[in-house]
């Protein structure tokens, strides 16, 4: 997922912040990062969600009928083909924290 900063001078601080949130980052340009979650962390998170009866795509409860069929996704995620919606929610939450702590260095997700 691409994250862009309004103030590129704060890119280094943003990298440190996101890494403290268990994100991996890669420079894309002077004001943009590619942000992801490490595969190992994602596998563990997905397993924990599924074990709790929650969708690994968005963390909502999986309906009983779908759970009986062994589906790890809720109906909305199955219908839309989403499986990464929860990642976006997590990154948005981290950016809200960043933006609160650094109001002059706003960051936002670039839509694909």
GROMACS .gro file of N, CA, C and O in nm:
model
  448
    1UNK      N    1   0.084  -0.115   0.000
    1UNK     CA    2   0.000   0.000   0.000
    1UNK      C    3   0.090   0.123   0.000
    1UNK      O    4   0.188   0.128   0.073
    2UNK      N    5   0.056   0.222  -0.080
    2UNK     CA    6   0.138   0.342  -0.091
    2UNK      C    7   0.092   0.448   0.008
    2UNK      O    8  -0.027   0.477   0.018
    3UNK      N    9   0.189   0.504   0.081
    3UNK     CA   10   0.163   0.611   0.177
    3UNK      C   11   0.245   0.731   0.133
    3UNK      O   12   0.365   0.720   0.106
    4UNK      N   13   0.180   0.846   0.127
    4UNK     CA   14   0.247   0.968   0.085
    4UNK      C   15   0.247   1.070   0.199
    4UNK      O   16   0.146   1.085   0.268
    5UNK      N   17   0.360   1.137   0.216
    5UNK     CA   18   0.374   1.241   0.318
    5UNK      C   19   0.370   1.379   0.252
    5UNK      O   20   0.429   1.398   0.146
    6UNK      N   21   0.302   1.472   0.316
    6UNK     CA   22   0.301   1.609   0.265
    6UNK      C   23   0.435   1.677   0.286
    6UNK      O   24   0.472   1.767   0.212
    7UNK      N   25   0.507   1.633   0.390
    7UNK     CA   26   0.636   1.694   0.424
    7UNK      C   27   0.744   1.585   0.416
    7UNK      O   28   0.767   1.512   0.511
    8UNK      N   29   0.809   1.572   0.300
    8UNK     CA   30   0.907   1.464   0.279
    8UNK      C   31   1.021   1.460   0.380
    8UNK      O   32   1.081   1.355   0.400
    9UNK      N   33   1.051   1.572   0.445
    9UNK     CA   34   1.159   1.574   0.544
    9UNK      C   35   1.132   1.477   0.660
    9UNK      O   36   1.225   1.437   0.730
   10UNK      N   37   1.007   1.441   0.681
   10UNK     CA   38   0.969   1.353   0.792
   10UNK      C   39   0.961   1.206   0.751
   10UNK      O   40   0.915   1.122   0.829
   11UNK      N   41   1.007   1.174   0.631
   11UNK     CA   42   1.000   1.036   0.583
   11UNK      C   43   1.076   0.939   0.675
   11UNK      O   44   1.026   0.830   0.705
   12UNK      N   45   1.192   0.978   0.720
   12UNK     CA   46   1.271   0.892   0.811
   12UNK      C   47   1.196   0.864   0.940
   12UNK      O   48   1.194   0.748   0.988
   13UNK      N   49   1.134   0.965   0.998
   13UNK     CA   50   1.056   0.946   1.120
   13UNK      C   51   0.935   0.856   1.094
   13UNK      O   52   0.898   0.775   1.179
   14UNK      N   53   0.875   0.871   0.976
   14UNK     CA   54   0.760   0.787   0.940
   14UNK      C   55   0.803   0.641   0.930
   14UNK      O   56   0.732   0.551   0.976
   15UNK      N   57   0.918   0.616   0.872
   15UNK     CA   58   0.969   0.478   0.860
   15UNK      C   59   0.988   0.418   1.000
   15UNK      O   60   0.945   0.305   1.026
   16UNK      N   61   1.050   0.492   1.089
   16UNK     CA   62   1.071   0.443   1.226
   16UNK      C   63   0.936   0.414   1.293
   16UNK      O   64   0.917   0.310   1.357
   17UNK      N   65   0.841   0.506   1.277
   17UNK     CA   66   0.708   0.489   1.336
   17UNK      C   67   0.640   0.363   1.282
   17UNK      O   68   0.590   0.281   1.359
   18UNK      N   69   0.637   0.347   1.150
   18UNK     CA   70   0.568   0.231   1.091
   18UNK      C   71   0.637   0.100   1.127
   18UNK      O   72   0.571  -0.001   1.150
   19UNK      N   73   0.768   0.101   1.134
   19UNK     CA   74   0.839  -0.021   1.174
   19UNK      C   75   0.807  -0.057   1.320
   19UNK      O   76   0.802  -0.174   1.354
   20UNK      N   77   0.784   0.043   1.404
   20UNK     CA   78   0.746   0.015   1.543
   20UNK      C   79   0.605  -0.045   1.549
   20UNK      O   80   0.568  -0.105   1.649
   21UNK      N   81   0.529  -0.031   1.441
   21UNK     CA   82   0.395  -0.089   1.430
   21UNK      C   83   0.398  -0.222   1.355
   21UNK      O   84   0.294  -0.271   1.310
   22UNK      N   85   0.517  -0.280   1.341
   22UNK     CA   86   0.536  -0.408   1.271
   22UNK      C   87   0.508  -0.402   1.122
   22UNK      O   88   0.470  -0.503   1.061
   23UNK      N   89   0.527  -0.286   1.062
   23UNK     CA   90   0.513  -0.271   0.917
   23UNK      C   91   0.652  -0.277   0.854
   23UNK      O   92   0.749  -0.234   0.914
   24UNK      N   93   0.657  -0.327   0.732
   24UNK     CA   94   0.780  -0.315   0.655
   24UNK      C   95   0.759  -0.201   0.555
   24UNK      O   96   0.649  -0.179   0.508
   25UNK      N   97   0.866  -0.128   0.528
   25UNK     CA   98   0.855  -0.012   0.439
   25UNK      C   99   0.962  -0.018   0.332
   25UNK      O  100   1.069  -0.076   0.351
   26UNK      N  101   0.930   0.045   0.218
   26UNK     CA  102   1.024   0.056   0.108
   26UNK      C  103   1.004   0.193   0.045
   26UNK      O  104   0.891   0.234   0.020
   27UNK      N  105   1.115   0.265   0.020
   27UNK     CA  106   1.106   0.396  -0.045
   27UNK      C  107   1.055   0.378  -0.188
   27UNK      O  108   1.104   0.293  -0.261
   28UNK      N  109   0.959   0.460  -0.226
   28UNK     CA  110   0.910   0.461  -0.363
   28UNK      C  111   0.956   0.589  -0.432
   28UNK      O  112   0.997   0.588  -0.546
   29UNK      N  113   0.948   0.699  -0.357
   29UNK     CA  114   0.995   0.828  -0.408
   29UNK      C  115   1.033   0.914  -0.288
   29UNK      O  116   1.027   0.869  -0.174
   30UNK      N  117   1.067   1.040  -0.314
   30UNK     CA  118   1.111   1.128  -0.206
   30UNK      C  119   1.004   1.153  -0.100
   30UNK      O  120   1.034   1.190   0.012
   31UNK      N  121   0.876   1.132  -0.134
   31UNK     CA  122   0.768   1.157  -0.039
   31UNK      C  123   0.672   1.039  -0.025
   31UNK      O  124   0.562   1.054   0.028
   32UNK      N  125   0.714   0.921  -0.072
   32UNK     CA  126   0.622   0.808  -0.074
   32UNK      C  127   0.689   0.678  -0.030
   32UNK      O  128   0.805   0.652  -0.063
   33UNK      N  129   0.612   0.597   0.044
   33UNK     CA  130   0.657   0.466   0.089
   33UNK      C  131   0.560   0.359   0.043
   33UNK      O  132   0.440   0.385   0.030
   34UNK      N  133   0.611   0.240   0.023
   34UNK     CA  134   0.528   0.122   0.006
   34UNK      C  135   0.527   0.055   0.144
   34UNK      O  136   0.634   0.027   0.200
   35UNK      N  137   0.410   0.034   0.201
   35UNK     CA  138   0.397  -0.019   0.336
   35UNK      C  139   0.326  -0.154   0.331
   35UNK      O  140   0.222  -0.168   0.266
   36UNK      N  141   0.385  -0.250   0.399
   36UNK     CA  142   0.328  -0.385   0.403
   36UNK      C  143   0.349  -0.443   0.543
   36UNK      O  144   0.424  -0.391   0.622
   37UNK      N  145   0.281  -0.554   0.566
   37UNK     CA  146   0.302  -0.629   0.689
   37UNK      C  147   0.383  -0.752   0.654
   37UNK      O  148   0.358  -0.815   0.551
   38UNK      N  149   0.480  -0.788   0.737
   38UNK     CA  150   0.560  -0.908   0.709
   38UNK      C  151   0.472  -1.031   0.697
   38UNK      O  152   0.372  -1.045   0.768
   39UNK      N  153   0.508  -1.120   0.605
   39UNK     CA  154   0.427  -1.239   0.578
   39UNK      C  155   0.405  -1.321   0.704
   39UNK      O  156   0.293  -1.366   0.730
   40UNK      N  157   0.509  -1.337   0.786
   40UNK     CA  158   0.494  -1.418   0.908
   40UNK      C  159   0.389  -1.359   1.000
   40UNK      O  160   0.308  -1.431   1.058
   41UNK      N  161   0.390  -1.228   1.015
   41UNK     CA  162   0.292  -1.162   1.101
   41UNK      C  163   0.152  -1.176   1.043
   41UNK      O  164   0.055  -1.195   1.117
   42UNK      N  165   0.140  -1.167   0.911
   42UNK     CA  166   0.010  -1.181   0.847
   42UNK      C  167  -0.046  -1.323   0.863
   42UNK      O  168  -0.165  -1.340   0.887
   43UNK      N  169   0.038  -1.421   0.849
   43UNK     CA  170  -0.007  -1.560   0.866
   43UNK      C  171  -0.057  -1.580   1.009
   43UNK      O  172  -0.165  -1.634   1.030
   44UNK      N  173   0.020  -1.533   1.106
   44UNK     CA  174  -0.020  -1.548   1.246
   44UNK      C  175  -0.150  -1.474   1.274
   44UNK      O  176  -0.240  -1.526   1.338
   45UNK      N  177  -0.163  -1.351   1.224
   45UNK     CA  178  -0.285  -1.273   1.244
   45UNK      C  179  -0.404  -1.343   1.180
   45UNK      O  180  -0.510  -1.355   1.242
   46UNK      N  181  -0.385  -1.395   1.060
   46UNK     CA  182  -0.494  -1.465   0.991
   46UNK      C  183  -0.538  -1.589   1.067
   46UNK      O  184  -0.658  -1.614   1.082
   47UNK      N  185  -0.442  -1.665   1.115
   47UNK     CA  186  -0.475  -1.786   1.192
   47UNK      C  187  -0.552  -1.751   1.320
   47UNK      O  188  -0.648  -1.820   1.355
   48UNK      N  189  -0.509  -1.645   1.387
   48UNK     CA  190  -0.579  -1.604   1.510
   48UNK      C  191  -0.722  -1.559   1.480
   48UNK      O  192  -0.815  -1.593   1.554
   49UNK      N  193  -0.741  -1.483   1.371
   49UNK     CA  194  -0.875  -1.439   1.335
   49UNK      C  195  -0.965  -1.557   1.299
   49UNK      O  196  -1.079  -1.567   1.347
   50UNK      N  197  -0.915  -1.648   1.218
   50UNK     CA  198  -0.995  -1.763   1.176
   50UNK      C  199  -1.029  -1.851   1.297
   50UNK      O  200  -1.143  -1.896   1.311
   51UNK      N  201  -0.934  -1.870   1.386
   51UNK     CA  202  -0.960  -1.950   1.507
   51UNK      C  203  -1.069  -1.886   1.594
   51UNK      O  204  -1.143  -1.956   1.663
   52UNK      N  205  -1.081  -1.754   1.587
   52UNK     CA  206  -1.182  -1.682   1.665
   52UNK      C  207  -1.314  -1.669   1.589
   52UNK      O  208  -1.406  -1.602   1.637
   53UNK      N  209  -1.322  -1.730   1.470
   53UNK     CA  210  -1.444  -1.722   1.391
   53UNK      C  211  -1.461  -1.591   1.317
   53UNK      O  212  -1.571  -1.553   1.279
   54UNK      N  213  -1.350  -1.523   1.294
   54UNK     CA  214  -1.353  -1.394   1.225
   54UNK      C  215  -1.291  -1.404   1.087
   54UNK      O  216  -1.205  -1.487   1.063
   55UNK      N  217  -1.334  -1.317   1.000
   55UNK     CA  218  -1.284  -1.310   0.863
   55UNK      C  219  -1.140  -1.260   0.864
   55UNK      O  220  -1.108  -1.162   0.929
   56UNK      N  221  -1.052  -1.328   0.790
   56UNK     CA  222  -0.913  -1.282   0.787
   56UNK      C  223  -0.896  -1.161   0.696
   56UNK      O  224  -0.792  -1.096   0.697
   57UNK      N  225  -0.998  -1.125   0.619
   57UNK     CA  226  -0.991  -1.009   0.531
   57UNK      C  227  -1.029  -0.879   0.599
   57UNK      O  228  -0.967  -0.776   0.575
   58UNK      N  229  -1.129  -0.883   0.688
   58UNK     CA  230  -1.177  -0.759   0.750
   58UNK      C  231  -1.198  -0.769   0.900
   58UNK      O  232  -1.232  -0.671   0.964
   59UNK      N  233  -1.184  -0.888   0.957
   59UNK     CA  234  -1.198  -0.915   1.101
   59UNK      C  235  -1.342  -0.916   1.150
   59UNK      O  236  -1.366  -0.923   1.269
   60UNK      N  237  -1.439  -0.912   1.059
   60UNK     CA  238  -1.579  -0.925   1.100
   60UNK      C  239  -1.610  -1.073   1.127
   60UNK      O  240  -1.539  -1.161   1.080
   61UNK      N  241  -1.717  -1.097   1.200
   61UNK     CA  242  -1.756  -1.235   1.227
   61UNK      C  243  -1.796  -1.304   1.097
   61UNK      O  244  -1.864  -1.244   1.012
   62UNK      N  245  -1.757  -1.430   1.083
   62UNK     CA  246  -1.798  -1.511   0.968
   62UNK      C  247  -1.930  -1.576   1.006
   62UNK      O  248  -1.944  -1.630   1.116
   63UNK      N  249  -2.028  -1.569   0.916
   63UNK     CA  250  -2.159  -1.627   0.948
   63UNK      C  251  -2.146  -1.775   0.977
   63UNK      O  252  -2.054  -1.843   0.928
   64UNK      N  253  -2.239  -1.827   1.056
   64UNK     CA  254  -2.235  -1.968   1.095
   64UNK      C  255  -2.238  -2.060   0.973
   64UNK      O  256  -2.165  -2.158   0.966
   65UNK      N  257  -2.320  -2.025   0.874
   65UNK     CA  258  -2.331  -2.108   0.753
   65UNK      C  259  -2.198  -2.116   0.679
   65UNK      O  260  -2.155  -2.223   0.636
   66UNK      N  261  -2.130  -2.003   0.664
   66UNK     CA  262  -2.001  -2.002   0.596
   66UNK      C  263  -1.894  -2.073   0.679
   66UNK      O  264  -1.809  -2.144   0.625
   67UNK      N  265  -1.899  -2.053   0.810
   67UNK     CA  266  -1.802  -2.119   0.898
   67UNK      C  267  -1.816  -2.271   0.888
   67UNK      O  268  -1.716  -2.344   0.886
   68UNK      N  269  -1.940  -2.320   0.881
   68UNK     CA  270  -1.963  -2.464   0.869
   68UNK      C  271  -1.907  -2.519   0.737
   68UNK      O  272  -1.867  -2.635   0.730
   69UNK      N  273  -1.901  -2.433   0.635
   69UNK     CA  274  -1.843  -2.473   0.507
   69UNK      C  275  -1.691  -2.461   0.507
   69UNK      O  276  -1.625  -2.499   0.411
   70UNK      N  277  -1.637  -2.405   0.616
   70UNK     CA  278  -1.492  -2.390   0.627
   70UNK      C  279  -1.438  -2.262   0.567
   70UNK      O  280  -1.318  -2.249   0.544
   71UNK      N  281  -1.526  -2.164   0.542
   71UNK     CA  282  -1.480  -2.038   0.481
   71UNK      C  283  -1.408  -1.951   0.584
   71UNK      O  284  -1.460  -1.926   0.692
   72UNK      N  285  -1.288  -1.901   0.549
   72UNK     CA  286  -1.218  -1.808   0.638
   72UNK      C  287  -1.256  -1.662   0.610
   72UNK      O  288  -1.202  -1.571   0.672
   73UNK      N  289  -1.349  -1.638   0.514
   73UNK     CA  290  -1.389  -1.503   0.476
   73UNK      C  291  -1.538  -1.482   0.503
   73UNK      O  292  -1.618  -1.575   0.487
   74UNK      N  293  -1.575  -1.359   0.539
   74UNK     CA  294  -1.716  -1.325   0.553
   74UNK      C  295  -1.778  -1.311   0.412
   74UNK      O  296  -1.707  -1.310   0.312
   75UNK      N  297  -1.909  -1.296   0.407
   75UNK     CA  298  -1.977  -1.287   0.278
   75UNK      C  299  -1.932  -1.165   0.199
   75UNK      O  300  -1.911  -1.174   0.078
   76UNK      N  301  -1.917  -1.051   0.265
   76UNK     CA  302  -1.876  -0.929   0.194
   76UNK      C  303  -1.740  -0.947   0.128
   76UNK      O  304  -1.720  -0.908   0.013
   77UNK      N  305  -1.644  -1.005   0.201
   77UNK     CA  306  -1.510  -1.025   0.144
   77UNK      C  307  -1.513  -1.129   0.033
   77UNK      O  308  -1.440  -1.116  -0.066
   78UNK      N  309  -1.596  -1.231   0.049
   78UNK     CA  310  -1.608  -1.332  -0.058
   78UNK      C  311  -1.666  -1.269  -0.184
   78UNK      O  312  -1.617  -1.292  -0.294
   79UNK      N  313  -1.771  -1.188  -0.168
   79UNK     CA  314  -1.838  -1.127  -0.283
   79UNK      C  315  -1.749  -1.025  -0.354
   79UNK      O  316  -1.751  -1.015  -0.476
   80UNK      N  317  -1.673  -0.948  -0.278
   80UNK     CA  318  -1.595  -0.840  -0.338
   80UNK      C  319  -1.456  -0.885  -0.381
   80UNK      O  320  -1.385  -0.810  -0.447
   81UNK      N  321  -1.415  -1.005  -0.339
   81UNK     CA  322  -1.281  -1.050  -0.370
   81UNK      C  323  -1.176  -0.988  -0.281
   81UNK      O  324  -1.058  -0.999  -0.305
   82UNK      N  325  -1.222  -0.918  -0.177
   82UNK     CA  326  -1.128  -0.856  -0.082
   82UNK      C  327  -1.068  -0.964   0.005
   82UNK      O  328  -1.134  -1.055   0.047
   83UNK      N  329  -0.945  -0.945   0.039
   83UNK     CA  330  -0.881  -1.029   0.137
   83UNK      C  331  -0.779  -0.947   0.213
   83UNK      O  332  -0.721  -0.991   0.309
   84UNK      N  333  -0.763  -0.823   0.168
   84UNK     CA  334  -0.661  -0.737   0.228
   84UNK      C  335  -0.723  -0.612   0.290
   84UNK      O  336  -0.653  -0.519   0.323
   85UNK      N  337  -0.854  -0.608   0.305
   85UNK     CA  338  -0.920  -0.490   0.360
   85UNK      C  339  -0.875  -0.455   0.500
   85UNK      O  340  -0.865  -0.339   0.537
   86UNK      N  341  -0.846  -0.557   0.579
   86UNK     CA  342  -0.804  -0.535   0.717
   86UNK      C  343  -0.668  -0.467   0.721
   86UNK      O  344  -0.643  -0.384   0.808
   87UNK      N  345  -0.581  -0.500   0.628
   87UNK     CA  346  -0.450  -0.434   0.622
   87UNK      C  347  -0.468  -0.284   0.602
   87UNK      O  348  -0.400  -0.204   0.667
   88UNK      N  349  -0.558  -0.247   0.515
   88UNK     CA  350  -0.582  -0.104   0.490
   88UNK      C  351  -0.634  -0.036   0.617
   88UNK      O  352  -0.590   0.073   0.652
   89UNK      N  353  -0.726  -0.102   0.686
   89UNK     CA  354  -0.779  -0.046   0.810
   89UNK      C  355  -0.669  -0.025   0.913
   89UNK      O  356  -0.665   0.076   0.983
   90UNK      N  357  -0.579  -0.122   0.924
   90UNK     CA  358  -0.469  -0.111   1.019
   90UNK      C  359  -0.378   0.006   0.983
   90UNK      O  360  -0.341   0.086   1.069
   91UNK      N  361  -0.342   0.016   0.856
   91UNK     CA  362  -0.253   0.125   0.815
   91UNK      C  363  -0.323   0.260   0.833
   91UNK      O  364  -0.262   0.357   0.878
   92UNK      N  365  -0.453   0.268   0.802
   92UNK     CA  366  -0.527   0.392   0.824
   92UNK      C  367  -0.525   0.431   0.972
   92UNK      O  368  -0.509   0.548   1.006
   93UNK      N  369  -0.539   0.332   1.060
   93UNK     CA  370  -0.535   0.360   1.204
   93UNK      C  371  -0.398   0.413   1.244
   93UNK      O  372  -0.387   0.511   1.320
   94UNK      N  373  -0.292   0.352   1.194
   94UNK     CA  374  -0.157   0.399   1.225
   94UNK      C  375  -0.136   0.541   1.173
   94UNK      O  376  -0.073   0.624   1.240
   95UNK      N  377  -0.188   0.569   1.055
   95UNK     CA  378  -0.171   0.704   0.999
   95UNK      C  379  -0.252   0.807   1.077
   95UNK      O  380  -0.209   0.923   1.089
   96UNK      N  381  -0.367   0.769   1.131
   96UNK     CA  382  -0.443   0.862   1.216
   96UNK      C  383  -0.359   0.899   1.339
   96UNK      O  384  -0.357   1.014   1.381
   97UNK      N  385  -0.293   0.800   1.396
   97UNK     CA  386  -0.206   0.826   1.512
   97UNK      C  387  -0.092   0.918   1.469
   97UNK      O  388  -0.062   1.018   1.535
   98UNK      N  389  -0.026   0.883   1.357
   98UNK     CA  390   0.084   0.965   1.307
   98UNK      C  391   0.038   1.109   1.285
   98UNK      O  392   0.104   1.204   1.328
   99UNK      N  393  -0.075   1.127   1.219
   99UNK     CA  394  -0.124   1.260   1.186
   99UNK      C  395  -0.161   1.339   1.311
   99UNK      O  396  -0.147   1.462   1.313
  100UNK      N  397  -0.206   1.271   1.416
  100UNK     CA  398  -0.235   1.338   1.542
  100UNK      C  399  -0.106   1.384   1.610
  100UNK      O  400  -0.098   1.495   1.662
  101UNK      N  401  -0.005   1.298   1.606
  101UNK     CA  402   0.123   1.330   1.669
  101UNK      C  403   0.207   1.428   1.587
  101UNK      O  404   0.292   1.498   1.642
  102UNK      N  405   0.184   1.431   1.455
  102UNK     CA  406   0.264   1.515   1.364
  102UNK      C  407   0.171   1.594   1.271
  102UNK      O  408   0.167   1.568   1.150
  103UNK      N  409   0.096   1.688   1.323
  103UNK     CA  410  -0.004   1.759   1.239
  103UNK      C  411   0.057   1.834   1.120
  103UNK      O  412  -0.012   1.854   1.020
  104UNK      N  413   0.183   1.870   1.129
  104UNK     CA  414   0.246   1.942   1.018
  104UNK      C  415   0.304   1.846   0.913
  104UNK      O  416   0.350   1.891   0.808
  105UNK      N  417   0.301   1.718   0.941
  105UNK     CA  418   0.360   1.618   0.850
  105UNK      C  419   0.255   1.514   0.812
  105UNK      O  420   0.274   1.395   0.831
  106UNK      N  421   0.143   1.557   0.762
  106UNK     CA  422   0.032   1.468   0.733
  106UNK      C  423   0.071   1.360   0.633
  106UNK      O  424   0.146   1.382   0.541
  107UNK      N  425   0.014   1.242   0.657
  107UNK     CA  426   0.037   1.128   0.569
  107UNK      C  427  -0.097   1.070   0.528
  107UNK      O  428  -0.194   1.076   0.605
  108UNK      N  429  -0.104   1.014   0.408
  108UNK     CA  430  -0.229   0.954   0.362
  108UNK      C  431  -0.197   0.836   0.269
  108UNK      O  432  -0.089   0.828   0.212
  109UNK      N  433  -0.296   0.747   0.259
  109UNK     CA  434  -0.285   0.633   0.169
  109UNK      C  435  -0.325   0.678   0.030
  109UNK      O  436  -0.427   0.746   0.013
  110UNK      N  437  -0.247   0.640  -0.069
  110UNK     CA  438  -0.282   0.667  -0.208
  110UNK      C  439  -0.365   0.550  -0.258
  110UNK      O  440  -0.324   0.435  -0.246
  111UNK      N  441  -0.480   0.578  -0.310
  111UNK     CA  442  -0.565   0.473  -0.364
  111UNK      C  443  -0.507   0.421  -0.494
  111UNK      O  444  -0.448   0.495  -0.572
  112UNK      N  445  -0.525   0.289  -0.514
  112UNK     CA  446  -0.472   0.225  -0.635
  112UNK      C  447  -0.543   0.272  -0.758
  112UNK      O  448  -0.648   0.315  -0.766
   0.00000   0.00000   0.00000
